[in-house]
Short mmCIF file of C-alpha atoms in Angstrom, two decimals:
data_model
loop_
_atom_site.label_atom_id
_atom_site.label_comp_id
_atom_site.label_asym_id
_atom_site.label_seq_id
_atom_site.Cartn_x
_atom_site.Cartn_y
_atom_site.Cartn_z
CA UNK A 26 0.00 0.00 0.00
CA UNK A 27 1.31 3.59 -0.65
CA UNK A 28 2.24 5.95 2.24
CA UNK A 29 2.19 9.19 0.25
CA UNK A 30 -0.46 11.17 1.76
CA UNK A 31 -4.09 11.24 -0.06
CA UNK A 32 -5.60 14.76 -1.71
CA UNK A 33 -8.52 16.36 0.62
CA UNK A 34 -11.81 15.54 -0.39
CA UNK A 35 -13.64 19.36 -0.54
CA UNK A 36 -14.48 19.81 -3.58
CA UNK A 37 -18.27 19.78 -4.58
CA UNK A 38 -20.65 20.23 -7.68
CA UNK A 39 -20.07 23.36 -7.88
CA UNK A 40 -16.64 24.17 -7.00
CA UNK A 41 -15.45 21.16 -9.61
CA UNK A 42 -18.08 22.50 -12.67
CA UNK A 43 -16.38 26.12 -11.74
CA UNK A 44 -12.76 24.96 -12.05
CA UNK A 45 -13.79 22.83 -15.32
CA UNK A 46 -15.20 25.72 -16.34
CA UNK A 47 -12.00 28.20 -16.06
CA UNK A 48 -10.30 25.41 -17.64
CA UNK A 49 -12.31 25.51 -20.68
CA UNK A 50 -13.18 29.37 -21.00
CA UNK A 51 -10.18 30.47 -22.17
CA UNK A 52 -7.78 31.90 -25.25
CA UNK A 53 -9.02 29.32 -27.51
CA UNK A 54 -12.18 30.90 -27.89
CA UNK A 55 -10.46 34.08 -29.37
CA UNK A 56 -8.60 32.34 -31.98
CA UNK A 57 -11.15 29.45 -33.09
CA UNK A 58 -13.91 30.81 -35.00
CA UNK A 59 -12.05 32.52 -37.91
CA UNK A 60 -10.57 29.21 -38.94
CA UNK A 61 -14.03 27.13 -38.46
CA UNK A 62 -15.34 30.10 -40.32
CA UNK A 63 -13.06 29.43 -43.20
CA UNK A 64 -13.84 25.75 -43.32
CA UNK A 65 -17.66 25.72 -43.00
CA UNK A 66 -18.97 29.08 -42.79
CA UNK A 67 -21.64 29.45 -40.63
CA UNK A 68 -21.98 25.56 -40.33
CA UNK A 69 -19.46 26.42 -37.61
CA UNK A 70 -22.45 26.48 -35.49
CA UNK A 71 -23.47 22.78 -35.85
CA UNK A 72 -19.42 21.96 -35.85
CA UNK A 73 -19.44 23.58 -32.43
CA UNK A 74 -22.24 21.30 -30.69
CA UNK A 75 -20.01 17.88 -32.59
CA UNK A 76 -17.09 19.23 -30.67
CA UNK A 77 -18.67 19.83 -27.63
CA UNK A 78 -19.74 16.36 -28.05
CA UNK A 79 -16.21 14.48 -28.45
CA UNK A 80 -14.85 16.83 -25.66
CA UNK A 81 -17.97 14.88 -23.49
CA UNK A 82 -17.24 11.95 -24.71
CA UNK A 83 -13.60 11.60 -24.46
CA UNK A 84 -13.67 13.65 -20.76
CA UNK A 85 -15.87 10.97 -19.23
CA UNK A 86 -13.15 8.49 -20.85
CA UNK A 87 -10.63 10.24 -19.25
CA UNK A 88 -12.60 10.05 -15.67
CA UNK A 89 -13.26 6.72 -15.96
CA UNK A 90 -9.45 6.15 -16.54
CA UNK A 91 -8.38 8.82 -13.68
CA UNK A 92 -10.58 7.06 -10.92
CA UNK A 93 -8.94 3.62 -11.52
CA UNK A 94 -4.79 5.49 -12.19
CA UNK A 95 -4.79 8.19 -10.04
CA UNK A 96 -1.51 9.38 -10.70
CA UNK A 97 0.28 12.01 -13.33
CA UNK A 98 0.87 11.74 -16.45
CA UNK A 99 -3.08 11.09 -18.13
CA UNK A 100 -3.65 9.19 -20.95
CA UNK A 101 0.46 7.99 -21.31
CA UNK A 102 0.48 6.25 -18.22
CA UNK A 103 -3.46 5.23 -19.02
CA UNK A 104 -2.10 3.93 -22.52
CA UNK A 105 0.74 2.07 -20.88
CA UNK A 106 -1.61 0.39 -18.11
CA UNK A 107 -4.45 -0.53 -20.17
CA UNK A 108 -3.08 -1.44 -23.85
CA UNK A 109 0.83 -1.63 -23.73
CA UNK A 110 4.15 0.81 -23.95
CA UNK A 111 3.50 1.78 -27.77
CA UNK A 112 -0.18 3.06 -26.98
CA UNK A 113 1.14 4.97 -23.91
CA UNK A 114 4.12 6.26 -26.35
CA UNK A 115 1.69 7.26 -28.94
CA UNK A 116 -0.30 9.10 -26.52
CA UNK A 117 2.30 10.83 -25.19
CA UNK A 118 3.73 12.04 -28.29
CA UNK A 119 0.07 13.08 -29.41
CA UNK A 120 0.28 15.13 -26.19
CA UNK A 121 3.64 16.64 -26.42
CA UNK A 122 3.04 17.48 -30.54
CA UNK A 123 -0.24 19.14 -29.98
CA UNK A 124 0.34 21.31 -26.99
CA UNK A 125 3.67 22.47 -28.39
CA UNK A 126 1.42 23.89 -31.46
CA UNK A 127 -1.24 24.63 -29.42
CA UNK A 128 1.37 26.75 -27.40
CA UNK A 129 2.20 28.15 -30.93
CA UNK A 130 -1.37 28.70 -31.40
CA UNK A 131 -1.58 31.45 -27.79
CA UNK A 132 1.38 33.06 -29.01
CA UNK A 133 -0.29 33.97 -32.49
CA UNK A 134 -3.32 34.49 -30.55
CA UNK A 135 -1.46 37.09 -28.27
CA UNK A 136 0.26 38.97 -30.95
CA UNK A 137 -3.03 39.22 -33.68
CA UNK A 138 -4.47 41.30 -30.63
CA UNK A 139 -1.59 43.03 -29.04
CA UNK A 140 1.34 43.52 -32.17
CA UNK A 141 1.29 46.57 -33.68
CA UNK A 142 0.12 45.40 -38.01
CA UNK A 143 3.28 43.22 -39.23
CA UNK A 144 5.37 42.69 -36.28
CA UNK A 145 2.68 39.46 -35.23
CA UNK A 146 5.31 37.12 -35.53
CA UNK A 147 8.31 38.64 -33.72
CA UNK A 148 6.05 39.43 -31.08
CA UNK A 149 4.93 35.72 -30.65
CA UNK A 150 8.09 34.52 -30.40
CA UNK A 151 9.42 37.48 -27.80
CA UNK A 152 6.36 36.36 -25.93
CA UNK A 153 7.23 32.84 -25.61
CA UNK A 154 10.73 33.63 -24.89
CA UNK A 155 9.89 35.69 -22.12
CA UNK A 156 7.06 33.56 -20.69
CA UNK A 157 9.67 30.00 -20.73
CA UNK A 158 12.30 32.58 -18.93
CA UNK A 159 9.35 33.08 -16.41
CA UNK A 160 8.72 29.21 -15.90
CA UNK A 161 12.70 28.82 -15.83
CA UNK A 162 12.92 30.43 -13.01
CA UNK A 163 10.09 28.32 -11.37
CA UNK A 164 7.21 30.27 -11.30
CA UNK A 165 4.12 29.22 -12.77
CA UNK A 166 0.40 30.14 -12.92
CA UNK A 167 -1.25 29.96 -9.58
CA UNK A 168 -4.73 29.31 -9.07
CA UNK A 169 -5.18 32.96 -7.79
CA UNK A 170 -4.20 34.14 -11.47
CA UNK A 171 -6.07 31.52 -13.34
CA UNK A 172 -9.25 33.25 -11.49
CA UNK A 173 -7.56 36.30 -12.81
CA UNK A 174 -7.73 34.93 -15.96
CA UNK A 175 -11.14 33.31 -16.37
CA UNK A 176 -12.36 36.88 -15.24
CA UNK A 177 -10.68 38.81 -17.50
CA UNK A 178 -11.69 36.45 -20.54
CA UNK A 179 -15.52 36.59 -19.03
CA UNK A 180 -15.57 40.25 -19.17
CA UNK A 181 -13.88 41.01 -22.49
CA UNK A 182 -16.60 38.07 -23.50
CA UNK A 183 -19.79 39.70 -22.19
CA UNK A 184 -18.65 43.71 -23.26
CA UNK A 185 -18.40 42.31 -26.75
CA UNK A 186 -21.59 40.83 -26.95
CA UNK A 187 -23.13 43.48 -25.70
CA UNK A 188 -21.16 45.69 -27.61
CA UNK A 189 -22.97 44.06 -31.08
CA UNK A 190 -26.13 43.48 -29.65
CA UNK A 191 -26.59 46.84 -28.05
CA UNK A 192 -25.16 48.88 -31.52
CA UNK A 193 -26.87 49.09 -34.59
CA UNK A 194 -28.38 45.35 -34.58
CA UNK A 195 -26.80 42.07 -35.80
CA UNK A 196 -27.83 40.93 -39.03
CA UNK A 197 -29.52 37.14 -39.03
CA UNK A 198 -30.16 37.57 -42.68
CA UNK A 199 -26.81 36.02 -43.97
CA UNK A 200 -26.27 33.00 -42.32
CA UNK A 201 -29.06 30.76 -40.93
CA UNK A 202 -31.25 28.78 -42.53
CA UNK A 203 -29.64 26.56 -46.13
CA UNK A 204 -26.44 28.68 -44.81
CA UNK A 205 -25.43 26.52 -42.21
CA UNK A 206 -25.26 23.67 -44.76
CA UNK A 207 -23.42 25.82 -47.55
CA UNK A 208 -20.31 24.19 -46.81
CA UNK A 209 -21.21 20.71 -46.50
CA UNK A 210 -20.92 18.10 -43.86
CA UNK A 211 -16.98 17.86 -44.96
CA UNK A 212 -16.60 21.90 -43.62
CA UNK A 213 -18.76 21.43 -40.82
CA UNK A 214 -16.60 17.91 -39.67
CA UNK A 215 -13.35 20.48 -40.10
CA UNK A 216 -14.57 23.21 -38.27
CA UNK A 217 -15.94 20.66 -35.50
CA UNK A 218 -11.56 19.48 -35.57
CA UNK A 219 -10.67 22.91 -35.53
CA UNK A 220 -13.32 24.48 -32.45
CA UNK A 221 -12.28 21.20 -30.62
CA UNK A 222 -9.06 23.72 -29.58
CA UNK A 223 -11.45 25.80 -28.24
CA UNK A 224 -12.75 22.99 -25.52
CA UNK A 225 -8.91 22.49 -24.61
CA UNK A 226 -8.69 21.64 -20.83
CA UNK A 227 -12.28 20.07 -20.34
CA UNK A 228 -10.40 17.12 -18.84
CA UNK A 229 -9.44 18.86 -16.19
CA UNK A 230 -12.64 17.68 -14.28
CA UNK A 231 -11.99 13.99 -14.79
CA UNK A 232 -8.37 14.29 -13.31
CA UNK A 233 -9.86 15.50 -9.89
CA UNK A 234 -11.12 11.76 -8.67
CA UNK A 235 -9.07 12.28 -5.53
CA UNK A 236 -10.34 16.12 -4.57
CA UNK A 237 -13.92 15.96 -4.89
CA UNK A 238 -16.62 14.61 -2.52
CA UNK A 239 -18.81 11.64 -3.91
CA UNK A 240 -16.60 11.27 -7.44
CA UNK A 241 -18.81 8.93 -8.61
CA UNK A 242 -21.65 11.64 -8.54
CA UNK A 243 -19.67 14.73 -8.70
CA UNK A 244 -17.28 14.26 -11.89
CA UNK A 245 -20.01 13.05 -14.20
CA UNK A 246 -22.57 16.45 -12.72
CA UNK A 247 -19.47 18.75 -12.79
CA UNK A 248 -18.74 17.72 -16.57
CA UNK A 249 -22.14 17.56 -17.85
CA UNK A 250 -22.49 21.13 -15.99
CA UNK A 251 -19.15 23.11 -16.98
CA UNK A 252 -19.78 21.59 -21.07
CA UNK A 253 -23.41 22.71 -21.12
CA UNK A 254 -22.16 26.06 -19.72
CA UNK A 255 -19.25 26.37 -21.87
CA UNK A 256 -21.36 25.31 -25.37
CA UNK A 257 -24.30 28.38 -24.30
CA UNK A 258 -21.04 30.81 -24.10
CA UNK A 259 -19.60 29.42 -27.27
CA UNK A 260 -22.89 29.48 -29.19
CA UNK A 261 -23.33 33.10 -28.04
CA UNK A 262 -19.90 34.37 -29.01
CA UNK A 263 -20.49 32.65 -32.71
CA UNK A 264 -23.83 33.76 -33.11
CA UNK A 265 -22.66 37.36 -32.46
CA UNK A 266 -19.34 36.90 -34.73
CA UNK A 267 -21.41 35.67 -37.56
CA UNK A 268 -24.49 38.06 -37.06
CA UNK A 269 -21.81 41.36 -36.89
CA UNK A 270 -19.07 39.96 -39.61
CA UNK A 271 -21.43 37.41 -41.41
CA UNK A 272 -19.28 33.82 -42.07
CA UNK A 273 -17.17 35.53 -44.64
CA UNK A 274 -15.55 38.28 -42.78
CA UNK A 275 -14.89 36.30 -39.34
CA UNK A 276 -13.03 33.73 -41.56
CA UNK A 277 -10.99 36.86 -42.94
CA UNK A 278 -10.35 38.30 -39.22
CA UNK A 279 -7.82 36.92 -36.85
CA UNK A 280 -9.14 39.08 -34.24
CA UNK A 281 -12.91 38.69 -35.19
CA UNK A 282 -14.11 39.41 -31.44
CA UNK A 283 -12.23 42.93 -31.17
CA UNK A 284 -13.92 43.67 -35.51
CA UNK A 285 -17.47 42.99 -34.47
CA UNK A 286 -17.41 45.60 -31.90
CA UNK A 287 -15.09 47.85 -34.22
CA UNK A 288 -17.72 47.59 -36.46
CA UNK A 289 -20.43 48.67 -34.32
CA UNK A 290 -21.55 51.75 -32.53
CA UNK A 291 -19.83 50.80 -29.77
CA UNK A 292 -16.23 51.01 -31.11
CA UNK A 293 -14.55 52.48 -27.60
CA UNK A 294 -15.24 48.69 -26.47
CA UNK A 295 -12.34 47.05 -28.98
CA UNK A 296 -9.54 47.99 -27.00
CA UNK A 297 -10.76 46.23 -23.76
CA UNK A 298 -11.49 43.08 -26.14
CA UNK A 299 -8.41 42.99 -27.07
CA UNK A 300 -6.87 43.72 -23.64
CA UNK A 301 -8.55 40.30 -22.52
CA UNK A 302 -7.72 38.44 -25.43
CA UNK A 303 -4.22 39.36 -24.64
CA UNK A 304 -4.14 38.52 -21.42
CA UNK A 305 -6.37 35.18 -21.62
CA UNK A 306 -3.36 34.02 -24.60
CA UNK A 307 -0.57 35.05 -22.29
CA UNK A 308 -2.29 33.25 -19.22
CA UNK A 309 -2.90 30.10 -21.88
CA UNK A 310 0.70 30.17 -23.23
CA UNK A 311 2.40 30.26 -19.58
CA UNK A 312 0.46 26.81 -18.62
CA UNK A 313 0.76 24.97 -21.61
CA UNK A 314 5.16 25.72 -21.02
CA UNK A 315 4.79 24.51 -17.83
CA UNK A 316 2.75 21.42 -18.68
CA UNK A 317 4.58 20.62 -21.72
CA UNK A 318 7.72 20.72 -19.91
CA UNK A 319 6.48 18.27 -17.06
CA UNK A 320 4.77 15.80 -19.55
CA UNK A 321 7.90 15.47 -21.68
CA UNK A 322 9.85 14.93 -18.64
CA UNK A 323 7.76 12.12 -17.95
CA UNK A 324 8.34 10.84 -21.12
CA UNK A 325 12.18 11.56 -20.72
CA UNK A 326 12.80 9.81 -17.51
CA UNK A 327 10.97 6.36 -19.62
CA UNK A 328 13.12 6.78 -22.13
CA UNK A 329 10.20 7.93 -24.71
CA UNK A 330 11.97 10.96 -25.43
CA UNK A 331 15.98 11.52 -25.22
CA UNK A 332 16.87 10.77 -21.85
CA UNK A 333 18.59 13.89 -22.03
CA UNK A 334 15.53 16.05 -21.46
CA UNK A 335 14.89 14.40 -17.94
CA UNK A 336 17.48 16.86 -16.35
CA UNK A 337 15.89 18.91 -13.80
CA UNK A 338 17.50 22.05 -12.81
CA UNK A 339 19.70 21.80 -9.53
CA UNK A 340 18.42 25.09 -7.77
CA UNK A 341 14.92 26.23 -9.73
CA UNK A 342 14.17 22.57 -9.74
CA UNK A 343 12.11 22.88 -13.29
CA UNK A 344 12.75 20.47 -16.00
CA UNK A 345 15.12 23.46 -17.74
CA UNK A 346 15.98 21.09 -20.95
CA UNK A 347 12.92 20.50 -21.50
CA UNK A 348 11.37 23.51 -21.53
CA UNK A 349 14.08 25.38 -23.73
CA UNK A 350 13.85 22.92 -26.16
CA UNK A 351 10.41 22.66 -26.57
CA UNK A 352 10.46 26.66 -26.50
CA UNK A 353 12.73 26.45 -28.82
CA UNK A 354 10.63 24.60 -31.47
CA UNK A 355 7.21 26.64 -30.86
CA UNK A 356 9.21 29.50 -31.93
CA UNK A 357 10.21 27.53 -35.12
CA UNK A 358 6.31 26.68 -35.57
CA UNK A 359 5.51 30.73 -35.31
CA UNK A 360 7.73 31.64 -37.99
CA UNK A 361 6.71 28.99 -40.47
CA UNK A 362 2.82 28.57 -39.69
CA UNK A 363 -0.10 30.09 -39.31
CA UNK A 364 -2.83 30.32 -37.07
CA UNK A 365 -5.50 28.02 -38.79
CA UNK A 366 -2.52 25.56 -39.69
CA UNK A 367 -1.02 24.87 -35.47
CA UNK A 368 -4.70 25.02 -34.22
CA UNK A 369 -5.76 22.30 -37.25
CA UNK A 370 -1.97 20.42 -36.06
CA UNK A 371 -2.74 20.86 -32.34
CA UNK A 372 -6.05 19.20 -32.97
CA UNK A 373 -4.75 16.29 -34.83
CA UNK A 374 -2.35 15.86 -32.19
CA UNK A 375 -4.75 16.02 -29.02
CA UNK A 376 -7.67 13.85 -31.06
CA UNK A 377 -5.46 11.01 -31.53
CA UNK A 378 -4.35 11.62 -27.59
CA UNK A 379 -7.52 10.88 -26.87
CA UNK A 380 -8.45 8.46 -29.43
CA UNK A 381 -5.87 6.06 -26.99
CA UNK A 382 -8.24 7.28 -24.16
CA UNK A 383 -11.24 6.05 -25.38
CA UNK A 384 -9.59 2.70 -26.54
CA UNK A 385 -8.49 2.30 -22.98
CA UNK A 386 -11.47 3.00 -21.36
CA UNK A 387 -13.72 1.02 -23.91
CA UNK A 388 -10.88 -1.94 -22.15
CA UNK A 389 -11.55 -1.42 -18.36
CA UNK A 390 -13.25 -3.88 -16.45
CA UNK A 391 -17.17 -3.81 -14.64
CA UNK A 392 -16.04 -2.83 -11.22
CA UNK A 393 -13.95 0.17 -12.76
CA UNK A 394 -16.75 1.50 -15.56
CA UNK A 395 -18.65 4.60 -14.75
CA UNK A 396 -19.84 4.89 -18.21
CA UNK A 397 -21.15 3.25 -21.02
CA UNK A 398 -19.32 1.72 -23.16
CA UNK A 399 -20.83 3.38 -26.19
CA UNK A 400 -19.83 6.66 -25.04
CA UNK A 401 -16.25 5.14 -25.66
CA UNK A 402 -16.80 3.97 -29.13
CA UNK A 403 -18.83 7.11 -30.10
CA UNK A 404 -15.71 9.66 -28.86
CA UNK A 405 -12.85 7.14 -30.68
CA UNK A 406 -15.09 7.12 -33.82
CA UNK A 407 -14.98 11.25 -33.82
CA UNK A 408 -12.06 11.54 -32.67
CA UNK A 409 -10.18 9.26 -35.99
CA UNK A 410 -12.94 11.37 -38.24
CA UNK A 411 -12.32 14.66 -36.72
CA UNK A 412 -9.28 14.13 -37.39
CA UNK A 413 -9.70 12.55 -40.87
CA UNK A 414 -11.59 16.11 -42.18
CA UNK A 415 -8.63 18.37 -40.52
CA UNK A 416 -7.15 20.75 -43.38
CA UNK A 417 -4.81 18.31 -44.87
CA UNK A 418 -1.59 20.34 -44.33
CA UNK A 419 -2.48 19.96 -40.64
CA UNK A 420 -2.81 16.31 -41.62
CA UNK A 421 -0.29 15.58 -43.20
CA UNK A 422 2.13 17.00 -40.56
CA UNK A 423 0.93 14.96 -38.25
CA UNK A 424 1.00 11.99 -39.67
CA UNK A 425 4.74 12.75 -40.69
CA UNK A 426 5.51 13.96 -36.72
CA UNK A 427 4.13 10.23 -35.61
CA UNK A 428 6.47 8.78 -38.39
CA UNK A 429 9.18 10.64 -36.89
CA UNK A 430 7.92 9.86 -33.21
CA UNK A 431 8.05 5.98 -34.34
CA UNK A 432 11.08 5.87 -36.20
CA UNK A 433 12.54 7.39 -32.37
CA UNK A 434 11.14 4.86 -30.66
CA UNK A 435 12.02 1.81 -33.03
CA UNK A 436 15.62 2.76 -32.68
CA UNK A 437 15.79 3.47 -29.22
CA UNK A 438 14.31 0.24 -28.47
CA UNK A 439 16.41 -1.06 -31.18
CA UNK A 440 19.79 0.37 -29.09
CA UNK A 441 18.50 -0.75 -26.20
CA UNK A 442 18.20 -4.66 -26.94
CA UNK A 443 20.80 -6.36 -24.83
CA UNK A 444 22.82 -7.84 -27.02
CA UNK A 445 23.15 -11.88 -27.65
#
């Protein structure tokens, strides 16, 4: 039996649909639409409920798995427990791949709304520069400033809607109706890949078996609660995009939020939009360098990534290697990418992540399901045609970043045979 001490049980309904809330509410709502917009128009609308409904289905996966491994590391260790090393390993990678463009993705985010017009991409990569010099030093986000966070996002949220809605009047005229099938169900499946960025962090929830009171009530309320929430935001914010733009000119915008208030009588509101975009990228960016570097440690120390990595440093005692190298390649993404391409290559990425999550839970025994099963099979089935309909660029990136991730692994194995 394990001495290390357990996690205190407070946590209830509420508190655990609040933090699965801040965890979902966040940058990714500012830099979604345009690109959802681009690949099905307003269509975008029905792609957002299909992603709302993977994120359900692959978060109760990921509770199911978190009540029976409570430990760190999600689905790798899940992977490795439930359907051997190379699952775990391909989870893992998924993982590391996808948050290192989603990282990309903040920093773009960040500088669309804060960079003076043609210095976006410098800006980005100052910005993560600056924020893995911050976690180098061992400070990360605190829960005080994720509250910080969630509120700033929540206001610069509500004074845009009201913004259009209180101006001259949204315009309903261009986009419902035959529009929202304009694209086909080929756009709509993309933009449902591509707003699946958006929902980044929903499994926050199902990681908390050990810190709520009555799990086996609370996590399936809490996620139900904190999705249902998060999908009536969503829906609001693309309603009012595509009533104040129309589909055409939010898939033209990066900073669509900030130009539907531009455009309306309300103009003096912009700048605050674009203060809490900024600041919601920043806050998203600084987490995902801290997780990323923690994960790939993980990895490191099992040899899934060069051992090298697994150095932790002696006096700020953050995984230092780690970090800096994965900084290093997020600023290589920023100058070569854009936005639409490392959100469409983080969601290949975290889809197939959790495409290994659903597998595994679909695997668990009777005395550990919470679930049923066909909640598993319907969340693996989206996730391998989400990620089937992602722009194929993103696609085929991905697919050539698990080659590469399995070639790795091959030879390290290979080298680490003993011999005879």
């Amino acid at each position: 039996m394990s001495n290390s001490p357990a996690l205190a049980r407070r946590l209830g309904t509420f508190d655990a649909s609040l933090i699965g809330l801040g965890s979902m509410i966040g940058a990714g709502v500012f830099a979604a639409f345009t690109p959802a917009a681009a690949a099905a128009g307003s269509g975008l609308l029905i792609g957002l409920v299909v992603a709302a409904f993977v994120a359900f289905c692959n978060a109760t996966s990921s509770a199911q798995l978190a009540a029976a491994y409570p430990t760190s590391g999600g689905t790798y260790i899940y992977g490795r427990e439930r359907l051997g090393p190379w699952s775990g390993f391909l989870a893992g990678w998924g993982f590391v791949i996808g948050k290192t463009a989603s990282a990309a993705a903040m920093a773009m985010t960040f500088a669309a709304y804060a960079a003076p017009p043609g210095w976006e991409r410098p800006v980005a990569i100052a910005a993560v520069v600056i924020l893995t010099a911050v976690n180098y030093h061992g400070v990360t986000r605190t829960a005080g400033l994720t509250r910080v966070l969630v509120v700033a996002v929540l206001a610069a949220l509500t004074i845009a809607v009201a913004a259009v809605w209180g101006g001259s009047g949204p315009d309903f005229g261009g986009f419902m109706g035959e529009g929202l099938l304009a694209h086909g169900w080929y756009g709509i499946l993309q933009s449902a890949g591509l707003l699946f960025f958006a929902f980044a962090g929903y499994a926050r929830i199902a990681t908390m078996g050990e810190e709520v009171r009555e799990p086996k009530r609370t996590i399936p309320r809490a996620i139900s609660i904190a999705l249902g929430i998060t999908i009536v935001i969503y829906a609001a914010i693309a309603v009012t995009l595509l009533a104040a733009l129309g589909p055409e000119g939010v898939a033209a915008t990066p900073t669509p939020l900030a130009d539907s208030v531009s455009a309306g009588t309300f103009a003096w509101a912009s700048p605050v939009v674009r203060v809490g975009a900024a600041v919601a990228s920043l806050g998203a960016l600084l987490a995902l360098v801290a997780g990323l570097g923690r994960t790939s440690l993980a990895m490191a120390r099992e040899h899934d990534l060069p051992h090298w990595l697994s150095a932790v440093h002696p006096r700020y005692k953050v995984p230092h290697r780690a970090e800096t190298a994965l900084a290093v390649v997020v600023c290589l993404i920023i100058a070569v990418a854009d936005l639409r391409g490392a959100i469409g290559f983080s969601s290949f990425g975290v889809l197939l992540y959790y495409l290994v999550a659903n597998i595994a839970a679909y695997t668990q025994p009777p005395e550990d399901r919470r679930y049923p099963k066909f909640l598993q099979v319907a969340g693996a089935v989206a996730c391998v045609v989400l990620v089937a309909t992602l722009p194929p660029v993103s696609a085929g990136l991905g697919v050539l970043m698990f080659a590469v991730g399995i070639v790795y692994r091959l030879v390290r194995l290979r080298i680490d045979r003993p011999a005879g």
